[in-house]
Tab-separated table of N, CA and C in Angstrom:
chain	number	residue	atom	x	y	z
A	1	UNK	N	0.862	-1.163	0.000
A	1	UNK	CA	0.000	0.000	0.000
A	1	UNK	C	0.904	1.220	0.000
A	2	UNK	N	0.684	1.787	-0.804
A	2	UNK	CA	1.691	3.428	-1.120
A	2	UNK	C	0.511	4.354	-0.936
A	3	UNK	N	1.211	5.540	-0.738
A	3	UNK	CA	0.381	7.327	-0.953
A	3	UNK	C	1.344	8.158	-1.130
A	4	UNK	N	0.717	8.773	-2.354
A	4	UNK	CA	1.392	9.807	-2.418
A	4	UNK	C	0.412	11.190	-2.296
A	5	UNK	N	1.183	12.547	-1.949
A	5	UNK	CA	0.479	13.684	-1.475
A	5	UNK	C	0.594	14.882	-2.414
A	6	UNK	N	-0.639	15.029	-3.094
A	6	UNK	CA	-0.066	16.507	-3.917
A	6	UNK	C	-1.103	18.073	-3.025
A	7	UNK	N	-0.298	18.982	-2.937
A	7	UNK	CA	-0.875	19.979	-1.949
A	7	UNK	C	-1.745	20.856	-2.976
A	8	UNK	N	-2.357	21.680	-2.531
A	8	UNK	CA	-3.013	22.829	-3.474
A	8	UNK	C	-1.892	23.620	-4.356
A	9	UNK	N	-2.038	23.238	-5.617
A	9	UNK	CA	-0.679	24.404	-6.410
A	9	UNK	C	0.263	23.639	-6.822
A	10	UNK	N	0.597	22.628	-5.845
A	10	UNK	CA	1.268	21.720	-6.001
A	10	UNK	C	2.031	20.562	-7.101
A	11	UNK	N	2.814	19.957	-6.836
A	11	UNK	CA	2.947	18.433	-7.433
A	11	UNK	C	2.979	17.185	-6.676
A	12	UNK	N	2.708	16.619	-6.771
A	12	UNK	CA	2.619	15.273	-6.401
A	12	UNK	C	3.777	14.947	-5.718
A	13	UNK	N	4.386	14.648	-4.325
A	13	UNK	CA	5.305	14.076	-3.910
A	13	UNK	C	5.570	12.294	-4.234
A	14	UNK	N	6.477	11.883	-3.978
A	14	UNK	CA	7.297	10.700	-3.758
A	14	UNK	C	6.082	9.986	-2.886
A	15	UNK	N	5.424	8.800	-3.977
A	15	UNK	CA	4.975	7.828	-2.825
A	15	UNK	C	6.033	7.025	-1.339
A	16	UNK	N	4.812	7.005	-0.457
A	16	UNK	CA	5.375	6.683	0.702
A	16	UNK	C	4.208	5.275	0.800
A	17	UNK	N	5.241	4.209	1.396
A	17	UNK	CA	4.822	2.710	1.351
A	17	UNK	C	4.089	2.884	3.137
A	18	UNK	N	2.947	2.623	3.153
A	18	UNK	CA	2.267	2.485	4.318
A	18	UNK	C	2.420	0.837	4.723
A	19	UNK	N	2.546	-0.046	3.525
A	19	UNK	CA	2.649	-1.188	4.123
A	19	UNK	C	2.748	-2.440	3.160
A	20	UNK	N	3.084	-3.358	3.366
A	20	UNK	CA	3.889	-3.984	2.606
A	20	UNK	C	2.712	-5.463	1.819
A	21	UNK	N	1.613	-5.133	2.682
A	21	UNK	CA	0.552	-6.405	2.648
A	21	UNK	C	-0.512	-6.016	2.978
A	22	UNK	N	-1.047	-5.880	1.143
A	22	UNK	CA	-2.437	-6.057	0.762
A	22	UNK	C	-3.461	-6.926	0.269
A	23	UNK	N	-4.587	-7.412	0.752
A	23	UNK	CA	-5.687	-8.694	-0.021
A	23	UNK	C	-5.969	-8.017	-1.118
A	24	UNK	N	-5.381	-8.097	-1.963
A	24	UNK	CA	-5.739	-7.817	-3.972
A	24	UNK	C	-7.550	-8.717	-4.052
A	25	UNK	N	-7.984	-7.650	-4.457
A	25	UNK	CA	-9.709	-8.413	-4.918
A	25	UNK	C	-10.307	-8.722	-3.143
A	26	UNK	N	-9.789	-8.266	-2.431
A	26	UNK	CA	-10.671	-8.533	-1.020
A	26	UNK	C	-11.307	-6.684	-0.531
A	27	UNK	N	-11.818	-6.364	-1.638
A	27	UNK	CA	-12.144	-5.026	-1.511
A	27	UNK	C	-11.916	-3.810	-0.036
A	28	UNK	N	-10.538	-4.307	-0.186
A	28	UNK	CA	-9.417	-3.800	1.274
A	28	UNK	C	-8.957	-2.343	1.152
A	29	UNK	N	-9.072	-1.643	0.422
A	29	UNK	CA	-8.672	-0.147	0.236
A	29	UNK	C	-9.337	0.547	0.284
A	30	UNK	N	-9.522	1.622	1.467
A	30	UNK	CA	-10.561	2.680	1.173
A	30	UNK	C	-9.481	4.349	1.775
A	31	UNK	N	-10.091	5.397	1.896
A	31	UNK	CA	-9.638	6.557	2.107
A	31	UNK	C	-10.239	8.072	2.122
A	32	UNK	N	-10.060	8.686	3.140
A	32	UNK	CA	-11.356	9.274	3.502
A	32	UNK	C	-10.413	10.686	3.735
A	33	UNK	N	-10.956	11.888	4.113
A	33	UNK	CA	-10.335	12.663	4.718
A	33	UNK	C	-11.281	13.671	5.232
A	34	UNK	N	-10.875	14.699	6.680
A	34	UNK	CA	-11.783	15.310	7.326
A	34	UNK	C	-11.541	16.617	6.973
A	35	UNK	N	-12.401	17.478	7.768
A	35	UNK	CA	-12.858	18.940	6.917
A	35	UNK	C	-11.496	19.603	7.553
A	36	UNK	N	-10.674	19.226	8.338
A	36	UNK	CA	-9.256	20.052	8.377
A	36	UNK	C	-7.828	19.467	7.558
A	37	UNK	N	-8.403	18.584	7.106
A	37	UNK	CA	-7.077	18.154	5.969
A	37	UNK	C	-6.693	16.956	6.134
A	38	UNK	N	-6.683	16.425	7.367
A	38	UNK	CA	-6.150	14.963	8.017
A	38	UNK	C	-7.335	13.659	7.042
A	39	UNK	N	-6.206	13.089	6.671
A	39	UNK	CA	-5.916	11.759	5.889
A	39	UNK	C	-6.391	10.741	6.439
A	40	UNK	N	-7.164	9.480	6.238
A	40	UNK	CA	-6.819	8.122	6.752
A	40	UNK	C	-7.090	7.164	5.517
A	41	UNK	N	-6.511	6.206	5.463
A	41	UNK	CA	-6.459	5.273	4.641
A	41	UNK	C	-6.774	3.678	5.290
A	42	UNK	N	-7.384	2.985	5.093
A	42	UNK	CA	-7.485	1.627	5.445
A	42	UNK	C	-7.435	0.778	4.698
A	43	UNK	N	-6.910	-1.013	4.794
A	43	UNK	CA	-6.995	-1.858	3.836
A	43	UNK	C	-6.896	-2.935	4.664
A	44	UNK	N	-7.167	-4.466	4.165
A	44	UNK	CA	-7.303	-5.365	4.403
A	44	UNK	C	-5.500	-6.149	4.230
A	45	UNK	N	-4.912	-6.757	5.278
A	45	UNK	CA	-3.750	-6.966	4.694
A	45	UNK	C	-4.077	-8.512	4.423
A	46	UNK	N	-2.521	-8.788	3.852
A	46	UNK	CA	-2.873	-10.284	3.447
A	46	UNK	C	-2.280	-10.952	4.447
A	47	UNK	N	-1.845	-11.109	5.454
A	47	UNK	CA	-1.720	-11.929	6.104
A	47	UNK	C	-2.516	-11.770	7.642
A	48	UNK	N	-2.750	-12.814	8.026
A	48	UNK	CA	-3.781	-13.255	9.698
A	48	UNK	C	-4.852	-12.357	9.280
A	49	UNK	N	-5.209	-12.321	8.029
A	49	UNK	CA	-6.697	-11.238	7.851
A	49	UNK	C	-6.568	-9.921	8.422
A	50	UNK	N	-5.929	-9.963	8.911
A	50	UNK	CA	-6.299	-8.087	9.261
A	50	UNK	C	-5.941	-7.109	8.701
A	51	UNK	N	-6.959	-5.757	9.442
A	51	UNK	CA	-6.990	-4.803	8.584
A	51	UNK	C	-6.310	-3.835	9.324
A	52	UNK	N	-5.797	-3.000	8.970
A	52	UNK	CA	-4.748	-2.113	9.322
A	52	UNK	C	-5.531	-0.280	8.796
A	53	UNK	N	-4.813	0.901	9.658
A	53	UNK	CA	-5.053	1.954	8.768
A	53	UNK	C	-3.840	2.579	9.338
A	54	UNK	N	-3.706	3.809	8.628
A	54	UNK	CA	-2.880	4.739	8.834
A	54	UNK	C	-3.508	6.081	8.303
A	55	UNK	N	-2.523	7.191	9.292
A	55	UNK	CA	-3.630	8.405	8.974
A	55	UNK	C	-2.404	9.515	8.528
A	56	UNK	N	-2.548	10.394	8.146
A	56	UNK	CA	-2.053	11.958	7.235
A	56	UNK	C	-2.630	13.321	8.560
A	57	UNK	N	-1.882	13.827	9.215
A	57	UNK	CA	-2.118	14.699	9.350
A	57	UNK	C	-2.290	15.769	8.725
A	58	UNK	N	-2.293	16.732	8.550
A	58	UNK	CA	-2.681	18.076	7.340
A	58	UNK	C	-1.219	18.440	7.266
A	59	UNK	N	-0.726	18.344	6.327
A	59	UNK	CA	0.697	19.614	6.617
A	59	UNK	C	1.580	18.654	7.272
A	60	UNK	N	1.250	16.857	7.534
A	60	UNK	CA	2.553	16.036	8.377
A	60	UNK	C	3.142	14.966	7.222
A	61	UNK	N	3.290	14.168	8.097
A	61	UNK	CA	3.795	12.788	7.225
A	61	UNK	C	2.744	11.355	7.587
A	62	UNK	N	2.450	10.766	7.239
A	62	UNK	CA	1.568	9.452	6.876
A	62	UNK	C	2.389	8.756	8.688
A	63	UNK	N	1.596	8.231	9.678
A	63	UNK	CA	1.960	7.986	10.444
A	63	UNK	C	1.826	6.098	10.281
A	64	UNK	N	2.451	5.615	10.921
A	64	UNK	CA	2.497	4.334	11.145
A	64	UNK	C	1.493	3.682	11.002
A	65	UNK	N	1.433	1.904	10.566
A	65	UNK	CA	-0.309	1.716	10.481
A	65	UNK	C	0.021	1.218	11.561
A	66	UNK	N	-1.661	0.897	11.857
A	66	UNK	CA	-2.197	0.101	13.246
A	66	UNK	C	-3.129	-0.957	12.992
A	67	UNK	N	-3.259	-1.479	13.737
A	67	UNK	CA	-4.413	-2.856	13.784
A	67	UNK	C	-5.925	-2.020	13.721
A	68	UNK	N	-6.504	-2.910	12.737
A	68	UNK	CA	-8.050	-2.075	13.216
A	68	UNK	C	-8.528	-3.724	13.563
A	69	UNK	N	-8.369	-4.620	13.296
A	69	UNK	CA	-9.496	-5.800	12.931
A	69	UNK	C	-8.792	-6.958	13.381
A	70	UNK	N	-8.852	-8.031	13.622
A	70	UNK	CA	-7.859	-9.290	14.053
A	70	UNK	C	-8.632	-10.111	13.652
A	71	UNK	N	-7.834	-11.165	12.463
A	71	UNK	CA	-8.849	-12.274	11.720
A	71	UNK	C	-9.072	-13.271	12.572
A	72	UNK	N	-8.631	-13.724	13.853
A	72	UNK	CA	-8.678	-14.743	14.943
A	72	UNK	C	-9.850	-14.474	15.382
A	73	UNK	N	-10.512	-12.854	15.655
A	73	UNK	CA	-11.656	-12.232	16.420
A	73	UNK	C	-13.102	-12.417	15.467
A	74	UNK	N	-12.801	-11.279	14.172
A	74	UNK	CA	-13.543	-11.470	13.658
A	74	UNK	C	-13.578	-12.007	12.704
A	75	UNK	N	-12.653	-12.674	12.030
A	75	UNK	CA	-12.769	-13.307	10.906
A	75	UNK	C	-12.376	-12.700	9.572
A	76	UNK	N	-11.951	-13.324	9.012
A	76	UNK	CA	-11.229	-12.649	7.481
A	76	UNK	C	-12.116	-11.526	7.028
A	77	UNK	N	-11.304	-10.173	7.153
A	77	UNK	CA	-12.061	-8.781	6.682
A	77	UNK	C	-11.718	-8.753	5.323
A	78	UNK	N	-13.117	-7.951	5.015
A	78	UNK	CA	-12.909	-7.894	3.437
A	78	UNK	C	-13.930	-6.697	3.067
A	79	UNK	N	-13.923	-6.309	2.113
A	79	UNK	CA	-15.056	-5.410	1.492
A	79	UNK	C	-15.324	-4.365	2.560
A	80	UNK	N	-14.292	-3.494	2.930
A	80	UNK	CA	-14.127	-1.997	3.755
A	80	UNK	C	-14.647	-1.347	3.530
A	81	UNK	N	-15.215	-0.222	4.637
A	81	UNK	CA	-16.059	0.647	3.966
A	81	UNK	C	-15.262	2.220	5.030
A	82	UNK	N	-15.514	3.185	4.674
A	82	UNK	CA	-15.125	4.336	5.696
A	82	UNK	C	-15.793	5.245	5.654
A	83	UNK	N	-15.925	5.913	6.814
A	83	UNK	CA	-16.887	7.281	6.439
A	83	UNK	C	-16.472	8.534	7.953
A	84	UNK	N	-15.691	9.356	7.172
A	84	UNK	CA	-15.115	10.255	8.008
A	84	UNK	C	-16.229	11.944	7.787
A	85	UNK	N	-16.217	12.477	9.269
A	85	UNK	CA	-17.295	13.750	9.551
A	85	UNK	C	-15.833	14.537	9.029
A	86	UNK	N	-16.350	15.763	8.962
A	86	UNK	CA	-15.640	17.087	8.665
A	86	UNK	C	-15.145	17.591	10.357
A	87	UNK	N	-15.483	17.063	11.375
A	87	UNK	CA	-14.777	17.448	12.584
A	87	UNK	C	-13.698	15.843	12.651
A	88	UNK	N	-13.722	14.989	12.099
A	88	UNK	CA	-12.689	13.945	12.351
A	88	UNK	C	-13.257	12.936	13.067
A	89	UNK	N	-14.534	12.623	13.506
A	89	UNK	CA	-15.091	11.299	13.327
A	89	UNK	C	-14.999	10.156	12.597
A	90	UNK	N	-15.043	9.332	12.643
A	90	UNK	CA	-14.929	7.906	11.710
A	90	UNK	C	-15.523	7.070	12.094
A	91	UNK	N	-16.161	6.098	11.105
A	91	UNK	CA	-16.075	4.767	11.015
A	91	UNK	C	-16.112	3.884	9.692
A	92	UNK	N	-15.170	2.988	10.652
A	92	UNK	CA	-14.652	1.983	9.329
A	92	UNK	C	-15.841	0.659	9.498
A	93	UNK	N	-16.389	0.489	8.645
A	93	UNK	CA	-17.113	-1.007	8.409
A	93	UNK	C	-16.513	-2.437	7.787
A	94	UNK	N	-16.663	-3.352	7.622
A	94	UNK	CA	-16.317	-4.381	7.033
A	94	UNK	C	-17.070	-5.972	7.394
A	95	UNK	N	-17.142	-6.622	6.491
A	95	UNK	CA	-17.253	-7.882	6.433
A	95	UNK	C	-16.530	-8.783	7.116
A	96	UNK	N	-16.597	-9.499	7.727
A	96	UNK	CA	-15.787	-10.520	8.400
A	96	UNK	C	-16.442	-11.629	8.289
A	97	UNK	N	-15.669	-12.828	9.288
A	97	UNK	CA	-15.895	-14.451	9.272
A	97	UNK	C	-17.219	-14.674	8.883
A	98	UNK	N	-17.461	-15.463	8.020
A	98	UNK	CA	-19.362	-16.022	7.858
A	98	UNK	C	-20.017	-14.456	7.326
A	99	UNK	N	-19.460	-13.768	6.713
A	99	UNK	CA	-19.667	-12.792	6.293
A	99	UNK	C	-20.631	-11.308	7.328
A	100	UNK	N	-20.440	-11.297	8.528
A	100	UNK	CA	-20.529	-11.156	9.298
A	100	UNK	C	-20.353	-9.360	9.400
A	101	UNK	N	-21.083	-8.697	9.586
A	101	UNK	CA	-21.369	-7.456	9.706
A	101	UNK	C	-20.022	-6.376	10.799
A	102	UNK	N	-19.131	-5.875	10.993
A	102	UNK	CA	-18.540	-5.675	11.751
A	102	UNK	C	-18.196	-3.523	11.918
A	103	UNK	N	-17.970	-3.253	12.993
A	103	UNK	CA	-17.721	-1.636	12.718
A	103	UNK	C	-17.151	-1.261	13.481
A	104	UNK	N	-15.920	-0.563	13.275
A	104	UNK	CA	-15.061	-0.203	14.668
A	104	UNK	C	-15.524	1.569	14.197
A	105	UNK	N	-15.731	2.778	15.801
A	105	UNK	CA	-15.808	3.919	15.454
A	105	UNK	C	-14.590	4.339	16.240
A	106	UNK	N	-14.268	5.565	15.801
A	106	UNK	CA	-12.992	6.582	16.583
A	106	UNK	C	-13.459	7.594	15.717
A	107	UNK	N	-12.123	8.192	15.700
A	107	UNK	CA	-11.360	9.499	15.064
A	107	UNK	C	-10.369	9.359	14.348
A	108	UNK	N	-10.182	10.345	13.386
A	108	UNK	CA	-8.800	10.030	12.377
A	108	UNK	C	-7.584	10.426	13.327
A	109	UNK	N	-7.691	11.171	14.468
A	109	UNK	CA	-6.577	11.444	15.001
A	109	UNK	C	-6.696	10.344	16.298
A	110	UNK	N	-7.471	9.998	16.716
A	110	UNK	CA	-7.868	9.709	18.062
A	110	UNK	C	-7.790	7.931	18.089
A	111	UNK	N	-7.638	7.256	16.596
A	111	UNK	CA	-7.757	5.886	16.666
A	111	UNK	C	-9.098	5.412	16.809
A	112	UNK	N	-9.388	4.021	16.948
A	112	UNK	CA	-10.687	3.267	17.056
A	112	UNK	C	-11.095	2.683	17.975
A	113	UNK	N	-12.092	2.111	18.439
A	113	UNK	CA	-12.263	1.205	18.930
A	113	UNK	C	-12.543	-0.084	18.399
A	114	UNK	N	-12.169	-1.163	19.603
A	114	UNK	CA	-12.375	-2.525	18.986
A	114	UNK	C	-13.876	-2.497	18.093
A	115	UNK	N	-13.646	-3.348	17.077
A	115	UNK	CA	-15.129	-3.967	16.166
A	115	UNK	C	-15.381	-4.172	17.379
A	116	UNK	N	-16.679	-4.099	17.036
A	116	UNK	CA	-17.991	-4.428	17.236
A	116	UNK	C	-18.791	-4.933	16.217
A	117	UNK	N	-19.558	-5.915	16.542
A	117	UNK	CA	-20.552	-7.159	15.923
A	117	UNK	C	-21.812	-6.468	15.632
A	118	UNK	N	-22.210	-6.056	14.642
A	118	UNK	CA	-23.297	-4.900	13.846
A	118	UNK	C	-24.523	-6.221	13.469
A	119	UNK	N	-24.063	-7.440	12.895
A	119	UNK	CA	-25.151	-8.261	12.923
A	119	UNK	C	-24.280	-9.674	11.822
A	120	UNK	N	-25.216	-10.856	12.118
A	120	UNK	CA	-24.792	-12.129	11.638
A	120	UNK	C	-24.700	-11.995	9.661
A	121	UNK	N	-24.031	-12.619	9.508
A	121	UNK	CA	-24.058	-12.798	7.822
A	121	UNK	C	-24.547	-13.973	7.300
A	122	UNK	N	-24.248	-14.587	6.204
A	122	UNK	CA	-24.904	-15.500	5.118
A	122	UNK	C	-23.935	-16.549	4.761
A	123	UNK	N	-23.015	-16.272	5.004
A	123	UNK	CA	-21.896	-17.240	4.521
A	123	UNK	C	-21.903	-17.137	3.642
A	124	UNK	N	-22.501	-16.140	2.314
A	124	UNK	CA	-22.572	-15.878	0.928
A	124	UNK	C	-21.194	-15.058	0.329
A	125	UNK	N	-20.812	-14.162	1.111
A	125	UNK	CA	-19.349	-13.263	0.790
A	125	UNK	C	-19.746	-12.536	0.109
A	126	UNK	N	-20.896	-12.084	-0.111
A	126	UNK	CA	-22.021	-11.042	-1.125
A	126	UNK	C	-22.014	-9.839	-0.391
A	127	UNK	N	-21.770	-9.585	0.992
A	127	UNK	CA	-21.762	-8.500	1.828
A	127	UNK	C	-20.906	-7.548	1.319
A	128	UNK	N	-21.462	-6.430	1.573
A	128	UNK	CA	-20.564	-5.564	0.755
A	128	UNK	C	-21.049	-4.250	2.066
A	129	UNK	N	-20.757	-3.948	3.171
A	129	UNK	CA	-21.459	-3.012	3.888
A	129	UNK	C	-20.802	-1.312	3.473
A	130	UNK	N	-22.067	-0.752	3.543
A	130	UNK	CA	-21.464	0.734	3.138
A	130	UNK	C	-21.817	1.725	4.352
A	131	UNK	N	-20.947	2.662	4.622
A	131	UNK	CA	-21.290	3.776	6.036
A	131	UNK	C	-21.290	4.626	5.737
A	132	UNK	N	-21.769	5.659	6.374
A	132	UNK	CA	-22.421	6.918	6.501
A	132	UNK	C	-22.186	7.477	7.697
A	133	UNK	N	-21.831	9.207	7.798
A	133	UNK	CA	-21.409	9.883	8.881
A	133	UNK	C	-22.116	10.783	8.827
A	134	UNK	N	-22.497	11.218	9.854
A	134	UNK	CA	-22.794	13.381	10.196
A	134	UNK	C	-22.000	13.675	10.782
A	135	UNK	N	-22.231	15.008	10.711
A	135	UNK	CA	-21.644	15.817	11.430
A	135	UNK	C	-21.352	15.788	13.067
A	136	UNK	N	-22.694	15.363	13.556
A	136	UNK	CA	-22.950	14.986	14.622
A	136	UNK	C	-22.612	13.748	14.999
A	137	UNK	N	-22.046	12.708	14.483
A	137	UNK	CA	-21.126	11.456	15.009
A	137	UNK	C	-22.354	10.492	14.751
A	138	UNK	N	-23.391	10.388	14.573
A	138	UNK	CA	-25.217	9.756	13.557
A	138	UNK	C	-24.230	8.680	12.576
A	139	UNK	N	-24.758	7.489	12.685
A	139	UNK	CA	-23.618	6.676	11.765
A	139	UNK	C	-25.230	5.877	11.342
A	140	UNK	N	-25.163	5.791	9.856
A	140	UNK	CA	-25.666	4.525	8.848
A	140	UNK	C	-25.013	3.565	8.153
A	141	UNK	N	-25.540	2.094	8.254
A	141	UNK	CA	-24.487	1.230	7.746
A	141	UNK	C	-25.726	-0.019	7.268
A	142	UNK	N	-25.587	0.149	5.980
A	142	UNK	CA	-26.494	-1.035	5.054
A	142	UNK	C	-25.341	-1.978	4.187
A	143	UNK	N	-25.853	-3.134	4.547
A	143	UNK	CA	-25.075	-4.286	3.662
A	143	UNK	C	-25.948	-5.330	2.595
A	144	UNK	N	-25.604	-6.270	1.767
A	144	UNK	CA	-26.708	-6.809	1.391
A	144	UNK	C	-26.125	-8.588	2.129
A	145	UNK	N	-27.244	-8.982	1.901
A	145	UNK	CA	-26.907	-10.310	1.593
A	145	UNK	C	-27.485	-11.199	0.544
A	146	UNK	N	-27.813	-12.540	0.823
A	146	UNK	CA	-27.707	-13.303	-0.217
A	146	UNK	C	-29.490	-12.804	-0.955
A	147	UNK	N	-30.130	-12.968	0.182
A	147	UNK	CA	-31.989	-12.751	-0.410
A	147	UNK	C	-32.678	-11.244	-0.165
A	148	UNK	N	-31.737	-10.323	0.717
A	148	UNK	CA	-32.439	-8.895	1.300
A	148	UNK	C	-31.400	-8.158	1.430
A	149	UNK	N	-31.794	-6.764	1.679
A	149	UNK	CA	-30.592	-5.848	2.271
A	149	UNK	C	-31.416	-5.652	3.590
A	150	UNK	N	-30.002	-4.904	4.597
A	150	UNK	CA	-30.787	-4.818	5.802
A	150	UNK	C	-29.481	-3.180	6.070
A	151	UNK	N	-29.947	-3.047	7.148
A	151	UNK	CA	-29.253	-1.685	8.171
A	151	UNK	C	-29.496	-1.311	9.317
A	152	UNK	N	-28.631	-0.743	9.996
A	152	UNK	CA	-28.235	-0.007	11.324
A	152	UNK	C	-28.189	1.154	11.400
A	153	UNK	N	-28.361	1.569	12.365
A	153	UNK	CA	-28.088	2.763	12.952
A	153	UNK	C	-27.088	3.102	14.220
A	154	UNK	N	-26.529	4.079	14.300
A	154	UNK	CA	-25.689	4.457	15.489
A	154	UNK	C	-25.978	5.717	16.165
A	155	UNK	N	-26.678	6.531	17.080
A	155	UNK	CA	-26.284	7.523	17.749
A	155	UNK	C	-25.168	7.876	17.855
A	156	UNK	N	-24.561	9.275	18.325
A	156	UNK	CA	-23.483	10.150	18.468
A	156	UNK	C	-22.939	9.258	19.589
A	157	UNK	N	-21.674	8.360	19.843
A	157	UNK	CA	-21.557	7.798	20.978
A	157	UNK	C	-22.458	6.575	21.579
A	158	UNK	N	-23.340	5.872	20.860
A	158	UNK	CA	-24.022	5.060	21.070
A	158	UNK	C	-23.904	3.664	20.230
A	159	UNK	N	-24.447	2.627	20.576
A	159	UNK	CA	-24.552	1.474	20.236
A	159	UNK	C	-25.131	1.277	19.214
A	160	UNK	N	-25.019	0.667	17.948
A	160	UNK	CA	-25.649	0.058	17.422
A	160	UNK	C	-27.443	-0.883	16.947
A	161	UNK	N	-27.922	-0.031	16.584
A	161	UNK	CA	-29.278	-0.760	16.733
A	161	UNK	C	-29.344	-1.999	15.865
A	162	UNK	N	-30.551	-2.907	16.435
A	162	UNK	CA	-30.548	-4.286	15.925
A	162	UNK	C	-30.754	-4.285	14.185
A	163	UNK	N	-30.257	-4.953	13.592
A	163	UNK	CA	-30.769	-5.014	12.155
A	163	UNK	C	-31.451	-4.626	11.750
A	164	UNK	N	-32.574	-4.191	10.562
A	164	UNK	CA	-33.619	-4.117	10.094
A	164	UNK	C	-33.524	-4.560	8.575
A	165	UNK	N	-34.368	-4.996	8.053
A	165	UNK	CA	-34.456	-5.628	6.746
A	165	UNK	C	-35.347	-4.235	6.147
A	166	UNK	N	-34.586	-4.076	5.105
A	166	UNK	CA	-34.753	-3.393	4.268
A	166	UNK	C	-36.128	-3.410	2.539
A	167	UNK	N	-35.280	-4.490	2.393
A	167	UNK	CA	-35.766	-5.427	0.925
A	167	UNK	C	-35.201	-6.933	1.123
């Protein structure tokens, strides 16, 4: 996984290698950025399943990645999703074991918290979950599976509501 940074006016700097191991076709790359400039990037690596991110301060350098996901916990991540507020909220979504609904929230500066279990999957690998942010830290997260789509909700700081079937 590389980034490179071009500023306003700018040119494009010298990619910088965030990391050495990516799942090619495990829809592991995503990248978001907040309303003061700060960067984050996430992907699925290829080895022990996990997913990793690293973040861009405005005006810094690409900081170290970190663990977001552990394939022992939840199971081989795949099909990432991100959704960063303009004050630096986040959350990252993803698929895991048995295709399995998963969402860690933080901040681009502040890190995540452990996944959390959003709802059971299909064993189909058809999941594809997508998220949604406000301003106000309000998180939406719809996935499909094999026969319906379904979704969640999050309050500012709150838990997860139970599934709902959609279609």
């Amino acid at each position: 996984v590389q980034a490179a940074v071009r500023l306003p006016g700018g040119s494009w700097g010298a990619p910088v290698t965030l990391s050495t191991e990516l799942y090619f076709g495990g829809g592991g790359l995503v990248l978001a950025m907040d309303g003061a400039g700060d960067a984050i990037a996430a992907w699925v690596g290829s080895f022990a399943d996990e997913s990793h991110y690293a973040v861009l301060p405005a005006g810094g350098s690409w900081g170290p990645a970190q663990t977001l996901s552990n394939g022992n916990v939840q199971g081989a991540a795949h099909n990432l999703s991100l959704a960063v507020s303009p004050n630096g909220n986040a959350v990252v979504a993803f698929a895991g074991g048995g295709d399995g609904i998963w969402a860690a929230s933080g901040s681009v500066k502040g890190g995540f918290s452990t996944p959390v279990h959003v709802a059971a999957g299909d064993y189909s690998k058809d999941s594809a979950p997508k998220v949604a942010l406000d301003d106000a830290g309000n998180a939406s997260l719809i996935w499909s599976q094999t026969t319906r789509t379904e979704a969640a909700t999050r309050s500012s700081g709150g838990t997860w509501s139970a599934p709902a079937v959609l279609v």
